Amino acid sequence: MCGIVGYIGGDQAAPVLLSGLEKLEYRGYDSAGVAVYDGTSLKVVKAKGRLKVLSDLIDGGKKTPGTIGIGHTRWATHGAPSDINSHPQVSDSGRFAVVHNGIIENYMALKEMLVRKGKTFVSETDTEVVAQLLEYYYQGDILDAMIRVLQKVEGSYALGVISQDNPDELVAVRKDSPLIVGLGEGENYIASDVPAILNKTRDIYRLNDREIVVLRRDSVKIYNMDKELVSKEVCHIDWDVSAAEKGGYEHFMAKEIMEQPKVLRDTISPRLKDGKIVLDSISLTAEDLKSFSKICIVACGSAYHVGVVAKYVFEKVMRIPVDVDLASEFRYRDPMVDKSTLVLVISQSGETADTLAALREAKRRGARTLSIVNVVGSSIANESDDVIYTWAGPEIAVATTKAYSAQLAVVYLLAIYMGQLNGKLDSQQVASYIAALEKLPEQVEEVLQDKENVQYLASLFFNARDVFFIGRNLDYAMSLEGSLKLKEISYIHSDAYAAGELKHGTISLIENGTLVIALATQNPLFDKMMSNVKEVKARGAIVLGMAVQGNTQIENFADHVIYIPETCDIMLPSLAVIPLQLFSYYVSSMKGCDIDKPRNLAKSVTVE
Ligand code: F6R
C-alpha cells in the first residue's frame, strides 16, 4: 500500500526520498511524487507509474534542490492513478504539501465546507482536504493548525507535511496507519516502514495514534493533542540491512522461501527450554484457559489460512471449539464473543486495517485477545492483551511465505502449550510434539532441496488456464494457501476445494487437461482422497499429487507426485506449503510476472 518518506537535514532531500521510496516499492503502488522546499517555495513533482518515471523526471533527484522534503508512493483509493491524484497534495496557494496513507472518511463533508469558503480542489483525493484545511486553519503556528485539522478529520492516516511558511520543520502524525521517525545526526526522517530508512539510521521512534511529531534538522519533538510534550523511548532496529535486501537472489520471494528453515529455528528455539514450551511473553494462566468456552480466530488472506490450520490443530490438541473468521466479515455479523472467548488475531504486518478493526471489536465485547504478529510495536501488537512475535524478519515480497511459516510454528507452540495447560495433553504427547517441532527446520531444508523437481513440474503447467487445489482436513487448509499463492503471483485462475465438496458442483468445471493439485498428506484420509482423485481423472484432469514419503501408492492414481517427509499430522502443513510456494514462484517466473510486486496488490493493507 502507499509509502511515505520524509527528510530534513544537510543533504539534498530528493535523492534521499527517492532511495527511501524505492525500499518501499514492495508495498505496491501506482504513482509517486515528492515535494521539496528549494529555498523560495515548495516544488512538487509527481508521476503516474513506476518510481523510475518520477526519478527520470528529476534526474534521480539532482534537478530538485532543497534539504527538506516529503515523498510518497500511492496505491489509489480515492480517484484513479494519475499525476494529479498522486501525492504530495498541496493547498490552494501551494504553501502546504501533504503526503498521506490511509483514508479520510469524512472528506466529502470537509471538501464541501472548504469549497463554500472559496477553496478550489484539483484532485479526486481525500488527501487534498488535509492540505487545504491546514492552510485554512494556519495562523502562524503549524502545530496549532495540525491539531485543529486532526480535530476535524475522521478515518485513518499517516501524514507528512511541509510548508513554505515553516521551511525548517517537517510535521507528521499518525492514526491507525503506521509511521515511524528515524533519528540521525543533524538529520531526521519519517517513514511508513523501517526498510525506507534502514541504510540511514537504526534508531527510531514509533508514534502512537494522534501523536504529532515536529522534526527539525537537529531536534525531534513529539506532542499530544493538548500540545504537551510526550517523551518516548528510542527503539533500536537490530536486523541486518541485508535482511531487507535480495542477497544474491533474483527475487525477494525466492530469498524468503529459502530463509524458512532459519525463520522456523528463530521462532521455535527460544520458546523451547528443557523439553518444555516457554511462552514468557504471554500472561494466560491455566485458570484463564478454563474460563474460555471457545477460541475465535480472525485474520485476512494467508494469515486467515493459518487460522484455518489452527482450527484443526487447536480442536484436535485442546478439544475446544474454534471459529475462524475473515477479519473483514467479523465486525459485521454481530459476533458472539465475550469474556469467555479467547480471540486470536494473526497478522504479519500488525497493521492490516480489517484485522485491527476486528481486534478492537473483540476487545469492545470484553474478549481476551492474543495476537501472532511479525512486526514489533505494530498497532495490533500494541493493542492486544498478549502478543507472540514471529521472528521472521522483514518480509518484502508481497506474497507471504516465511511469515506464513512462522505463524504456523507459533500455532503449534500455542496449541501444545495450551493443551498442556488445560490438561488435554499428557507429558508423553507433549514430548513427542516437541520432538517433531525441533525437527521441523531441517525437514523444511530437505523439502527445499527438492526444488528442481518442483521447477520441472512448473515448466509443465505454467501455461495452465485454471488450476484446482483439493484436500481434506489440514490438506484442505493447505489447498487454500496453495491456490492463493498461485493466483496472486502468476495471475492463473485457481480455486481451492475441500475434496469431498467437488462433486457438489465444481466438478462440472473439470475437463480434458485441467490441472488438479491433490494434497493427500493426511494418511488416515488417503483412501478417501484417492476416490476424489479418481473422480477428477475420470473427467480428464491431470493430477499432481502430494503425499508423505513412503506412501508410493499415490503413484497409482496421480500423473505426477511430490513427496514430503513424514512428521506428526498437525505439522504436515509446514512441509506441504513449501512445494506449493515454490510451484507458484516458478510458474510466475516462467510467465514473466512481477513476482515481488504483483499487480493490484499491496503488502500491508491499511484500508478496510
Ligand atoms: C498473501 C498475503 C496476504 C496477507 C494478508 C494479511 O500472500 O500476503 O493475503 O496474508 O493481506 O496481511 P497481514 O498478515 O499483514 O495482516
Coordinates of C-alpha atoms and ligand atoms in Angstrom, one line a residue:
M1 CA 0.0 0.0 0.0
C2 CA 1.1 3.6 0.0
G3 CA 4.6 4.5 1.2
I4 CA 5.8 7.7 2.9
V5 CA 9.3 9.1 3.4
G6 CA 10.3 12.4 4.7
Y7 CA 13.7 14.0 5.2
I8 CA 15.2 17.1 6.9
G9 CA 18.9 17.6 7.2
G10 CA 22.0 18.8 5.5
D11 CA 21.9 16.7 2.3
Q12 CA 19.9 17.2 -0.8
A13 CA 16.5 15.8 0.1
A14 CA 15.1 14.5 -3.2
P15 CA 17.7 11.7 -3.8
V16 CA 17.2 10.6 -0.1
L17 CA 13.4 10.5 -0.7
L18 CA 13.7 8.5 -3.9
S19 CA 16.0 6.0 -2.4
G20 CA 13.7 5.6 0.6
L21 CA 10.6 5.2 -1.7
E22 CA 12.5 2.5 -3.7
K23 CA 12.8 0.5 -0.5
L24 CA 9.0 0.7 0.0
E25 CA 8.2 -0.3 -3.6
Y26 CA 7.4 -3.8 -2.4
R27 CA 4.3 -2.4 -0.7
G28 CA 2.6 -1.9 -4.1
Y29 CA 1.8 1.4 -5.7
D30 CA 0.7 3.0 -8.9
S31 CA 2.2 6.6 -8.8
A32 CA 4.8 8.5 -6.9
G33 CA 5.8 12.1 -6.0
V34 CA 8.0 14.4 -4.0
A35 CA 7.7 17.9 -2.6
V36 CA 10.9 19.8 -1.6
Y37 CA 11.4 23.3 -0.3
D38 CA 14.0 24.9 -2.6
G39 CA 14.8 28.0 -0.5
T40 CA 11.9 30.0 -2.0
S41 CA 8.9 27.8 -2.5
L42 CA 7.7 24.2 -2.4
K43 CA 8.5 22.3 -5.6
V44 CA 6.2 19.3 -6.3
V45 CA 6.9 16.7 -8.9
K46 CA 4.5 13.7 -9.4
A47 CA 4.1 11.0 -11.9
K48 CA 1.8 8.1 -12.6
G49 CA 3.5 4.8 -12.9
R50 CA 6.7 3.3 -11.5
L51 CA 9.2 5.3 -9.4
K52 CA 11.6 5.3 -12.3
V53 CA 9.3 7.6 -14.2
L54 CA 9.5 10.1 -11.3
S55 CA 13.2 9.6 -10.9
D56 CA 13.9 10.2 -14.6
L57 CA 11.8 13.4 -14.4
I58 CA 14.1 14.9 -11.7
D59 CA 17.3 13.1 -12.8
G60 CA 17.5 10.9 -9.7
G61 CA 16.6 14.0 -7.5
K62 CA 19.6 16.1 -8.7
K63 CA 17.2 18.6 -10.5
T64 CA 15.3 19.3 -7.3
P65 CA 17.4 21.3 -4.8
G66 CA 16.5 21.7 -1.1
T67 CA 17.2 19.9 2.1
I68 CA 13.7 19.3 3.4
G69 CA 11.1 17.2 1.6
I70 CA 8.4 14.6 1.6
G71 CA 7.9 11.7 -0.8
H72 CA 5.1 9.2 -1.5
T73 CA 4.2 6.1 -3.4
R74 CA 0.4 6.0 -3.9
W75 CA -1.9 3.0 -4.1
A76 CA -5.1 4.5 -5.4
T77 CA -8.2 4.5 -3.2
H78 CA -9.9 7.9 -3.9
G79 CA -9.6 8.7 -7.6
A80 CA -7.8 6.8 -10.3
P81 CA -4.0 6.6 -10.6
S82 CA -2.9 9.8 -12.3
D83 CA -0.4 12.6 -12.0
I84 CA -3.0 14.9 -10.4
N85 CA -4.2 12.4 -7.8
S86 CA -0.6 11.4 -6.8
H87 CA 0.8 12.8 -3.6
P88 CA 2.0 15.2 -2.3
Q89 CA -1.2 17.1 -2.5
V90 CA -0.9 20.8 -2.0
S91 CA -3.2 23.6 -0.6
D92 CA -4.7 26.2 -2.9
S93 CA -1.8 28.6 -2.6
G94 CA 0.8 25.9 -2.8
R95 CA 2.1 26.7 0.6
F96 CA 1.4 23.4 2.3
A97 CA 2.3 20.0 0.9
V98 CA 0.9 16.7 2.3
V99 CA 1.6 13.0 1.9
H100 CA -1.0 10.6 3.3
N101 CA -1.5 6.9 3.8
G102 CA -5.0 5.8 4.9
I103 CA -8.5 7.2 4.3
I104 CA -10.1 10.4 5.5
E105 CA -13.6 9.1 5.8
N106 CA -15.4 12.5 6.2
Y107 CA -13.5 14.1 3.3
M108 CA -16.6 14.9 1.3
A109 CA -18.2 17.0 4.0
L110 CA -14.9 18.8 4.7
K111 CA -14.4 19.4 1.0
E112 CA -17.9 20.9 0.7
M113 CA -17.2 23.1 3.6
L114 CA -13.9 24.3 2.1
V115 CA -15.4 24.9 -1.3
R116 CA -18.1 27.1 0.4
K117 CA -15.1 29.0 1.9
G118 CA -13.7 29.6 -1.6
K119 CA -11.1 26.8 -1.8
T120 CA -10.5 25.2 -5.2
F121 CA -9.8 21.5 -5.4
V122 CA -7.9 19.9 -8.3
S123 CA -7.8 16.2 -7.4
E124 CA -10.3 13.5 -6.6
T125 CA -8.3 12.5 -3.5
D126 CA -9.4 12.6 0.2
T127 CA -5.9 13.9 1.0
E128 CA -6.3 17.2 -0.6
V129 CA -8.7 18.3 2.1
V130 CA -5.9 17.9 4.7
A131 CA -3.6 20.3 2.7
Q132 CA -6.5 22.8 2.3
L133 CA -7.6 22.5 5.9
L134 CA -4.0 23.2 7.1
E135 CA -3.9 26.4 5.1
Y136 CA -7.4 27.3 6.3
Y137 CA -6.5 27.0 10.0
Y138 CA -2.9 28.2 9.8
Q139 CA -2.3 31.4 11.8
G140 CA 1.4 31.3 12.2
D141 CA 1.8 28.1 14.2
I142 CA 1.8 24.9 12.2
L143 CA 1.4 22.7 15.3
D144 CA -1.8 24.6 16.2
A145 CA -3.1 24.2 12.6
M146 CA -2.3 20.5 12.7
I147 CA -4.2 20.0 16.0
R148 CA -7.2 21.8 14.5
V149 CA -7.1 19.7 11.4
L150 CA -6.9 16.5 13.4
Q151 CA -10.0 17.6 15.4
K152 CA -11.9 17.7 12.1
V153 CA -10.8 14.7 10.2
E154 CA -12.1 11.2 10.7
G155 CA -10.6 8.0 9.5
S156 CA -7.1 6.6 9.3
Y157 CA -3.9 8.5 8.4
A158 CA -0.2 8.7 8.5
L159 CA 0.6 12.3 7.4
G160 CA 3.8 14.1 6.5
V161 CA 3.6 17.8 6.0
I162 CA 6.0 20.6 4.9
S163 CA 5.1 24.2 4.5
Q164 CA 6.6 27.2 2.8
D165 CA 6.0 29.3 6.0
N166 CA 8.0 26.9 8.2
P167 CA 10.8 25.7 6.0
D168 CA 12.8 24.3 8.9
E169 CA 10.1 22.0 10.1
L170 CA 8.7 18.7 8.9
V171 CA 5.5 17.8 10.8
A172 CA 4.0 14.3 10.9
V173 CA 1.2 12.4 12.7
R174 CA -0.5 9.0 12.5
K175 CA -3.7 7.3 13.4
D176 CA -4.4 3.6 12.6
S177 CA -1.8 3.7 9.9
P178 CA 1.9 3.1 10.6
L179 CA 4.5 5.8 10.8
I180 CA 8.0 5.9 12.3
V181 CA 10.5 8.6 13.0
G182 CA 14.2 8.0 12.2
L183 CA 16.8 9.7 14.2
G184 CA 20.1 10.8 12.6
E185 CA 23.0 13.1 13.3
G186 CA 22.0 16.6 12.1
E187 CA 19.2 15.0 10.1
N188 CA 15.9 13.2 10.8
Y189 CA 13.4 11.2 8.9
I190 CA 9.9 9.9 8.8
A191 CA 8.8 6.7 7.0
S192 CA 5.8 4.4 6.8
D193 CA 8.1 1.4 7.3
V194 CA 11.5 0.7 8.6
P195 CA 13.3 -0.5 5.4
A196 CA 12.9 3.0 3.9
I197 CA 15.4 4.5 6.3
L198 CA 17.4 1.4 7.4
N199 CA 20.5 2.4 5.5
K200 CA 20.4 5.8 7.2
T201 CA 19.6 5.1 10.8
R202 CA 18.6 2.3 13.1
D203 CA 17.3 4.4 15.9
I204 CA 13.6 5.2 15.6
Y205 CA 10.5 6.4 17.5
R206 CA 7.3 4.6 16.9
L207 CA 4.4 7.1 17.1
N208 CA 1.2 6.3 18.9
D209 CA -2.2 7.4 17.5
R210 CA -2.6 11.2 17.2
E211 CA 0.9 12.0 18.5
I212 CA 2.3 14.8 16.4
V213 CA 6.0 15.0 15.7
V214 CA 7.9 18.1 14.7
L215 CA 11.2 17.4 13.1
R216 CA 14.0 19.9 12.7
R217 CA 17.5 19.2 11.5
D218 CA 18.8 18.8 15.0
S219 CA 15.7 18.0 17.1
V220 CA 12.6 15.9 17.2
K221 CA 9.7 16.9 19.4
I222 CA 6.6 14.8 19.9
Y223 CA 3.3 16.4 21.2
N224 CA -0.1 15.1 22.2
M225 CA -3.3 16.7 21.1
D226 CA -3.1 19.1 24.1
K227 CA 0.2 20.4 22.8
E228 CA 2.1 18.8 25.7
L229 CA 5.5 17.3 25.0
V230 CA 5.5 13.5 25.0
S231 CA 8.6 11.6 25.9
K232 CA 9.4 8.4 24.1
E233 CA 11.9 5.6 24.2
V234 CA 14.2 5.2 21.3
C235 CA 13.7 1.8 19.6
H236 CA 16.9 0.3 18.1
I237 CA 16.3 -1.8 15.0
D238 CA 18.8 -4.7 15.1
W239 CA 18.0 -6.5 11.9
D240 CA 20.7 -6.5 9.3
V241 CA 20.3 -4.2 6.3
S242 CA 20.8 -7.4 4.2
A243 CA 17.6 -8.8 5.7
A244 CA 15.8 -6.1 3.7
E245 CA 17.9 -6.8 0.5
K246 CA 17.9 -9.6 -2.0
G247 CA 21.2 -11.1 -1.0
G248 CA 22.0 -12.6 -4.4
Y249 CA 18.5 -13.9 -5.1
E250 CA 16.7 -12.8 -8.2
H251 CA 13.6 -12.0 -6.1
F252 CA 12.7 -11.3 -2.5
M253 CA 10.2 -14.1 -2.7
A254 CA 12.9 -16.7 -3.6
K255 CA 15.1 -15.4 -0.8
E256 CA 12.3 -15.5 1.7
I257 CA 11.3 -19.1 0.7
M258 CA 14.8 -20.2 1.2
E259 CA 15.1 -18.4 4.6
Q260 CA 12.3 -20.6 6.1
P261 CA 14.5 -23.1 7.9
K262 CA 16.2 -20.2 9.8
V263 CA 12.9 -18.4 10.4
L264 CA 11.5 -21.6 12.0
R265 CA 14.6 -22.0 14.1
D266 CA 14.4 -18.4 15.3
T267 CA 10.7 -18.7 16.1
I268 CA 10.8 -22.1 17.7
S269 CA 14.1 -22.4 19.5
P270 CA 13.8 -19.6 22.0
R271 CA 10.4 -21.0 23.1
L272 CA 11.8 -24.5 23.9
K273 CA 13.6 -24.9 27.2
D274 CA 14.4 -28.2 28.9
G275 CA 11.8 -30.1 27.0
K276 CA 9.1 -27.6 27.8
I277 CA 7.4 -24.8 25.8
V278 CA 8.0 -21.5 27.4
L279 CA 5.9 -18.5 26.4
D280 CA 7.0 -16.0 28.9
S281 CA 5.6 -13.2 26.9
I282 CA 2.0 -14.2 27.5
S283 CA 0.1 -14.0 30.7
L284 CA -2.6 -16.7 30.0
T285 CA -2.9 -18.9 33.0
A286 CA -4.5 -22.4 33.4
E287 CA -7.4 -20.6 35.2
D288 CA -7.9 -18.3 32.2
L289 CA -7.9 -21.1 29.8
K290 CA -10.6 -23.0 31.8
S291 CA -12.7 -19.9 31.6
F292 CA -12.8 -19.9 27.8
S293 CA -15.7 -21.6 26.1
K294 CA -14.3 -21.2 22.7
I295 CA -11.4 -19.7 20.6
C296 CA -12.2 -17.3 17.8
I297 CA -9.5 -16.6 15.2
V298 CA -9.6 -13.5 13.0
A299 CA -7.2 -12.7 10.1
C300 CA -7.1 -11.9 6.4
G301 CA -5.6 -13.6 3.4
S302 CA -2.8 -16.0 4.1
A303 CA -2.9 -15.2 7.8
Y304 CA -6.6 -16.4 7.6
H305 CA -5.3 -19.6 6.0
V306 CA -3.0 -20.1 9.0
G307 CA -6.2 -19.6 11.1
V308 CA -7.9 -22.5 9.2
V309 CA -4.9 -24.7 10.0
A310 CA -5.1 -23.5 13.6
K311 CA -8.8 -24.5 13.9
Y312 CA -8.0 -28.1 13.1
V313 CA -4.9 -28.1 15.3
F314 CA -6.5 -26.5 18.4
E315 CA -9.6 -28.6 18.2
K316 CA -7.5 -31.7 18.0
V317 CA -5.0 -30.8 20.6
M318 CA -7.1 -28.8 23.1
R319 CA -10.6 -30.2 22.5
I320 CA -12.1 -26.7 22.5
P321 CA -14.4 -25.3 19.8
V322 CA -12.7 -22.9 17.4
D323 CA -14.3 -20.4 15.0
V324 CA -12.2 -18.9 12.2
D325 CA -13.4 -15.6 10.7
L326 CA -12.3 -13.4 7.9
A327 CA -11.5 -10.2 9.7
S328 CA -13.3 -8.2 7.1
E329 CA -16.5 -10.0 8.0
F330 CA -16.2 -10.4 11.7
R331 CA -17.4 -7.0 12.8
Y332 CA -20.5 -7.1 10.6
R333 CA -22.1 -10.2 11.9
D334 CA -22.6 -9.2 15.5
P335 CA -20.0 -11.8 16.6
M336 CA -20.8 -13.9 19.6
V337 CA -17.7 -13.2 21.6
D338 CA -17.5 -12.1 25.2
K339 CA -15.2 -12.5 28.2
S340 CA -15.4 -16.3 27.8
T341 CA -13.8 -16.1 24.4
L342 CA -10.2 -16.1 23.5
V343 CA -9.8 -14.1 20.3
L344 CA -6.6 -15.0 18.4
V345 CA -5.5 -12.3 15.9
I346 CA -3.0 -13.3 13.2
S347 CA -1.1 -10.7 11.2
Q348 CA 2.3 -10.4 9.6
S349 CA 2.3 -6.6 9.4
G350 CA 0.3 -6.0 12.5
E351 CA -1.3 -3.1 10.6
T352 CA -4.0 -4.7 8.4
A353 CA -7.0 -2.4 8.8
D354 CA -9.7 -5.1 8.8
T355 CA -7.7 -7.2 11.3
L356 CA -7.1 -4.2 13.6
A357 CA -10.8 -3.3 13.4
A358 CA -11.7 -6.9 14.3
L359 CA -9.3 -6.9 17.3
R360 CA -10.9 -3.7 18.6
E361 CA -14.4 -5.1 18.1
A362 CA -13.4 -8.2 20.1
K363 CA -12.0 -6.0 22.9
R364 CA -15.1 -3.9 22.9
R365 CA -17.1 -7.0 23.6
G366 CA -14.9 -8.0 26.5
A367 CA -13.0 -10.8 24.9
R368 CA -9.4 -11.7 25.9
T369 CA -7.1 -11.1 22.9
L370 CA -3.9 -12.7 21.9
S371 CA -2.1 -11.8 18.7
I372 CA 0.5 -13.5 16.5
V373 CA 2.4 -10.7 14.8
N374 CA 5.7 -10.2 12.9
V375 CA 6.3 -6.5 13.2
V376 CA 7.3 -5.5 16.7
G377 CA 5.5 -2.4 18.1
S378 CA 2.8 -2.5 15.3
S379 CA -0.7 -1.5 16.1
I380 CA -2.1 -5.0 16.5
A381 CA 0.8 -6.0 18.8
N382 CA 0.3 -2.8 20.9
E383 CA -3.4 -3.2 21.3
S384 CA -3.7 -6.9 22.1
D385 CA -3.7 -8.2 25.6
D386 CA -0.9 -10.6 24.8
V387 CA 1.3 -10.9 21.7
I388 CA 3.6 -13.7 20.5
Y389 CA 6.0 -12.5 17.9
T390 CA 7.0 -14.5 14.8
W391 CA 10.7 -13.9 14.3
A392 CA 10.5 -14.0 10.5
G393 CA 12.4 -10.7 10.0
P394 CA 11.2 -8.2 7.4
E395 CA 9.2 -9.7 4.7
I396 CA 9.5 -7.7 1.5
A397 CA 7.8 -9.8 -1.3
V398 CA 4.1 -9.0 -1.4
A399 CA 3.2 -12.7 -1.3
T400 CA 3.9 -14.0 2.1
T401 CA 6.0 -17.1 2.6
K402 CA 8.3 -17.0 5.6
A403 CA 5.9 -15.1 7.8
Y404 CA 3.2 -17.7 7.0
S405 CA 5.5 -20.5 8.0
A406 CA 6.5 -18.6 11.2
Q407 CA 2.8 -18.1 12.0
L408 CA 2.2 -21.9 11.6
A409 CA 5.1 -22.6 14.0
V410 CA 3.6 -20.3 16.6
V411 CA 0.2 -22.0 16.2
Y412 CA 1.9 -25.4 17.0
L413 CA 3.7 -23.8 20.0
L414 CA 0.5 -22.3 21.3
A415 CA -1.6 -25.5 20.8
I416 CA 0.9 -27.6 22.7
Y417 CA 1.3 -25.0 25.4
M418 CA -2.4 -24.6 25.9
G419 CA -3.1 -28.3 25.5
Q420 CA -0.7 -28.9 28.4
L421 CA -2.2 -26.1 30.5
N422 CA -5.7 -27.3 30.1
G423 CA -4.7 -30.9 30.8
K424 CA -5.7 -32.3 27.4
L425 CA -2.1 -33.4 26.6
D426 CA -0.1 -35.8 28.7
S427 CA 3.6 -35.4 29.1
Q428 CA 4.3 -38.1 26.6
Q429 CA 2.2 -36.4 23.9
V430 CA 3.9 -33.1 24.7
A431 CA 7.3 -34.7 24.4
S432 CA 6.5 -36.2 21.0
Y433 CA 5.1 -33.0 19.6
I434 CA 8.1 -31.0 20.9
A435 CA 10.5 -33.6 19.2
A436 CA 8.6 -33.1 15.9
L437 CA 8.8 -29.3 16.3
E438 CA 12.5 -29.4 16.8
K439 CA 13.0 -31.5 13.7
L440 CA 10.8 -29.2 11.5
P441 CA 13.5 -26.7 10.3
E442 CA 15.8 -29.4 9.0
Q443 CA 12.8 -31.2 7.3
V444 CA 11.9 -27.9 5.6
E445 CA 15.5 -27.7 4.4
E446 CA 15.1 -31.2 3.0
V447 CA 11.9 -30.2 1.1
L448 CA 13.7 -27.1 -0.3
Q449 CA 16.4 -29.4 -1.7
D450 CA 13.7 -30.9 -4.0
K451 CA 13.2 -27.5 -5.7
E452 CA 14.5 -28.6 -9.1
N453 CA 11.7 -31.2 -9.3
V454 CA 9.1 -28.6 -8.4
Q455 CA 10.7 -26.3 -11.1
Y456 CA 10.3 -29.1 -13.6
L457 CA 6.6 -29.6 -12.7
A458 CA 6.1 -25.8 -13.0
S459 CA 7.6 -26.0 -16.5
L460 CA 4.8 -28.5 -17.5
F461 CA 2.0 -26.4 -16.2
F462 CA 2.9 -22.7 -16.4
N463 CA 0.5 -22.2 -19.3
A464 CA -2.5 -23.6 -17.4
R465 CA -5.7 -21.6 -17.6
D466 CA -7.4 -23.0 -14.5
V467 CA -5.9 -24.9 -11.6
F468 CA -7.9 -26.6 -8.8
F469 CA -6.4 -27.5 -5.4
I470 CA -8.1 -30.1 -3.4
G471 CA -7.5 -31.7 0.0
R472 CA -9.3 -32.9 3.1
N473 CA -8.9 -31.6 6.7
L474 CA -5.4 -29.9 7.1
D475 CA -4.8 -30.6 3.4
Y476 CA -7.9 -28.5 2.6
A477 CA -6.4 -25.7 4.7
M478 CA -3.2 -26.1 2.6
S479 CA -5.2 -26.0 -0.6
L480 CA -6.5 -22.6 0.3
E481 CA -2.9 -21.3 0.7
G482 CA -1.6 -23.1 -2.4
S483 CA -4.3 -21.6 -4.5
L484 CA -3.9 -18.1 -3.2
K485 CA -0.2 -18.2 -3.7
L486 CA -0.5 -19.3 -7.3
K487 CA -3.2 -16.9 -8.4
E488 CA -1.7 -13.8 -6.7
I489 CA 1.7 -14.0 -8.3
S490 CA 1.0 -15.9 -11.6
Y491 CA -2.5 -14.5 -12.4
I492 CA -3.6 -18.0 -13.2
H493 CA -7.2 -18.6 -12.2
S494 CA -7.2 -21.1 -9.3
D495 CA -9.6 -22.3 -6.6
A496 CA -9.3 -24.5 -3.6
Y497 CA -11.9 -27.0 -2.5
A498 CA -12.5 -29.5 0.2
A499 CA -12.0 -32.6 -1.8
G500 CA -15.3 -34.1 -0.8
E501 CA -17.1 -30.9 -1.9
L502 CA -16.1 -31.0 -5.5
K503 CA -18.9 -33.3 -6.6
H504 CA -21.4 -30.8 -5.3
G505 CA -20.9 -28.5 -8.2
T506 CA -17.3 -27.6 -9.1
I507 CA -16.6 -30.9 -10.8
S508 CA -18.5 -29.6 -13.8
L509 CA -15.5 -27.3 -14.5
I510 CA -13.1 -30.2 -14.9
E511 CA -12.4 -31.1 -18.5
N512 CA -9.6 -32.7 -20.5
G513 CA -6.3 -31.4 -19.4
T514 CA -7.4 -29.4 -16.3
L515 CA -4.7 -29.4 -13.7
V516 CA -5.8 -30.6 -10.2
I517 CA -3.3 -30.4 -7.4
A518 CA -4.4 -33.1 -4.9
L519 CA -2.9 -32.8 -1.5
A520 CA -3.0 -36.2 0.3
T521 CA -0.6 -35.9 3.1
Q522 CA -3.0 -36.9 5.8
N523 CA -2.6 -40.7 5.8
P524 CA -5.9 -41.6 7.6
L525 CA -7.8 -39.8 4.8
F526 CA -5.6 -41.1 1.9
D527 CA -8.2 -43.6 0.5
K528 CA -11.0 -41.0 0.6
M529 CA -8.7 -38.6 -1.2
M530 CA -7.8 -41.1 -3.9
S531 CA -11.5 -41.6 -4.6
N532 CA -11.7 -37.9 -5.3
V533 CA -8.6 -38.1 -7.5
K534 CA -10.3 -40.9 -9.5
E535 CA -13.4 -38.7 -9.9
V536 CA -11.4 -35.9 -11.5
K537 CA -9.2 -38.2 -13.5
A538 CA -12.4 -39.8 -15.0
R539 CA -13.3 -36.3 -16.3
G540 CA -10.0 -35.8 -18.0
A541 CA -8.0 -33.9 -15.2
I542 CA -4.2 -34.2 -15.0
V543 CA -3.4 -34.7 -11.3
L544 CA -0.3 -33.5 -9.5
G545 CA -0.5 -35.3 -6.1
M546 CA 1.3 -34.7 -2.9
A547 CA 1.9 -37.4 -0.2
V548 CA 4.3 -38.3 2.6
Q549 CA 7.4 -40.2 1.7
G550 CA 6.8 -43.9 1.7
N551 CA 3.3 -43.6 0.6
T552 CA 4.1 -44.6 -3.0
Q553 CA 0.5 -45.8 -3.6
I554 CA -0.2 -42.3 -4.8
E555 CA 1.7 -43.1 -8.0
N556 CA -1.1 -45.5 -9.0
F557 CA -3.5 -42.5 -9.1
A558 CA -1.7 -39.3 -9.8
D559 CA 0.2 -38.3 -13.0
H560 CA 2.9 -36.5 -11.1
V561 CA 3.9 -36.7 -7.5
I562 CA 5.7 -34.6 -4.9
Y563 CA 6.7 -36.2 -1.6
I564 CA 7.3 -34.5 1.7
P565 CA 8.9 -36.1 4.8
E566 CA 6.8 -37.6 7.5
T567 CA 6.1 -35.7 10.7
C568 CA 3.2 -35.7 13.2
D569 CA -0.1 -35.0 11.3
I570 CA -0.6 -31.4 12.8
M571 CA 2.8 -30.2 11.5
L572 CA 2.5 -31.6 8.0
P573 CA 1.2 -28.2 6.7
S574 CA 4.6 -26.7 7.4
L575 CA 6.2 -29.1 5.0
A576 CA 3.4 -29.2 2.4
V577 CA 3.4 -25.5 1.9
I578 CA 7.0 -25.4 0.7
P579 CA 6.5 -27.1 -2.7
L580 CA 3.3 -25.0 -3.1
Q581 CA 5.2 -21.8 -2.6
L582 CA 8.0 -23.0 -5.0
F583 CA 5.5 -24.1 -7.6
S584 CA 3.8 -20.7 -7.6
Y585 CA 7.2 -18.9 -7.7
Y586 CA 8.5 -20.9 -10.7
V587 CA 5.2 -20.7 -12.6
S588 CA 5.2 -16.9 -12.1
S589 CA 8.8 -16.6 -13.1
M590 CA 8.2 -18.7 -16.3
K591 CA 5.3 -16.4 -17.1
G592 CA 7.5 -13.4 -16.7
C593 CA 5.3 -11.9 -14.0
D594 CA 6.4 -9.2 -11.5
I595 CA 6.9 -11.8 -8.7
D596 CA 7.7 -9.5 -5.8
K597 CA 5.1 -6.8 -6.7
P598 CA 2.1 -8.5 -8.3
R599 CA -0.3 -6.2 -10.0
N600 CA -3.1 -4.6 -7.9
L601 CA -1.7 -6.0 -4.6
A602 CA -0.2 -4.3 -1.6
K603 CA 2.0 -5.7 1.2
S604 CA 0.3 -4.0 4.0
V605 CA -3.4 -3.4 3.5
T606 CA -4.1 -0.4 5.7
V607 CA -7.6 0.4 4.3
E608 CA -10.8 -1.5 5.1
Ligands
F6R1 C1 -0.9 -13.3 0.6 C2 -0.7 -12.2 1.6 C3 -1.9 -11.6 2.1 C4 -1.8 -11.3 3.6 C5 -3.0 -10.5 4.2 C6 -2.9 -10.2 5.6 O1 0.4 -13.8 0.1 O2 0.4 -11.9 2.0 O3 -3.1 -12.4 1.9 O4 -1.6 -12.5 4.3 O5 -3.1 -9.3 3.5 O6 -1.8 -9.5 5.9 P1 -1.2 -9.4 7.4 O7 -0.7 -10.8 7.8 O8 -0.1 -8.4 7.4 O9 -2.3 -9.0 8.3

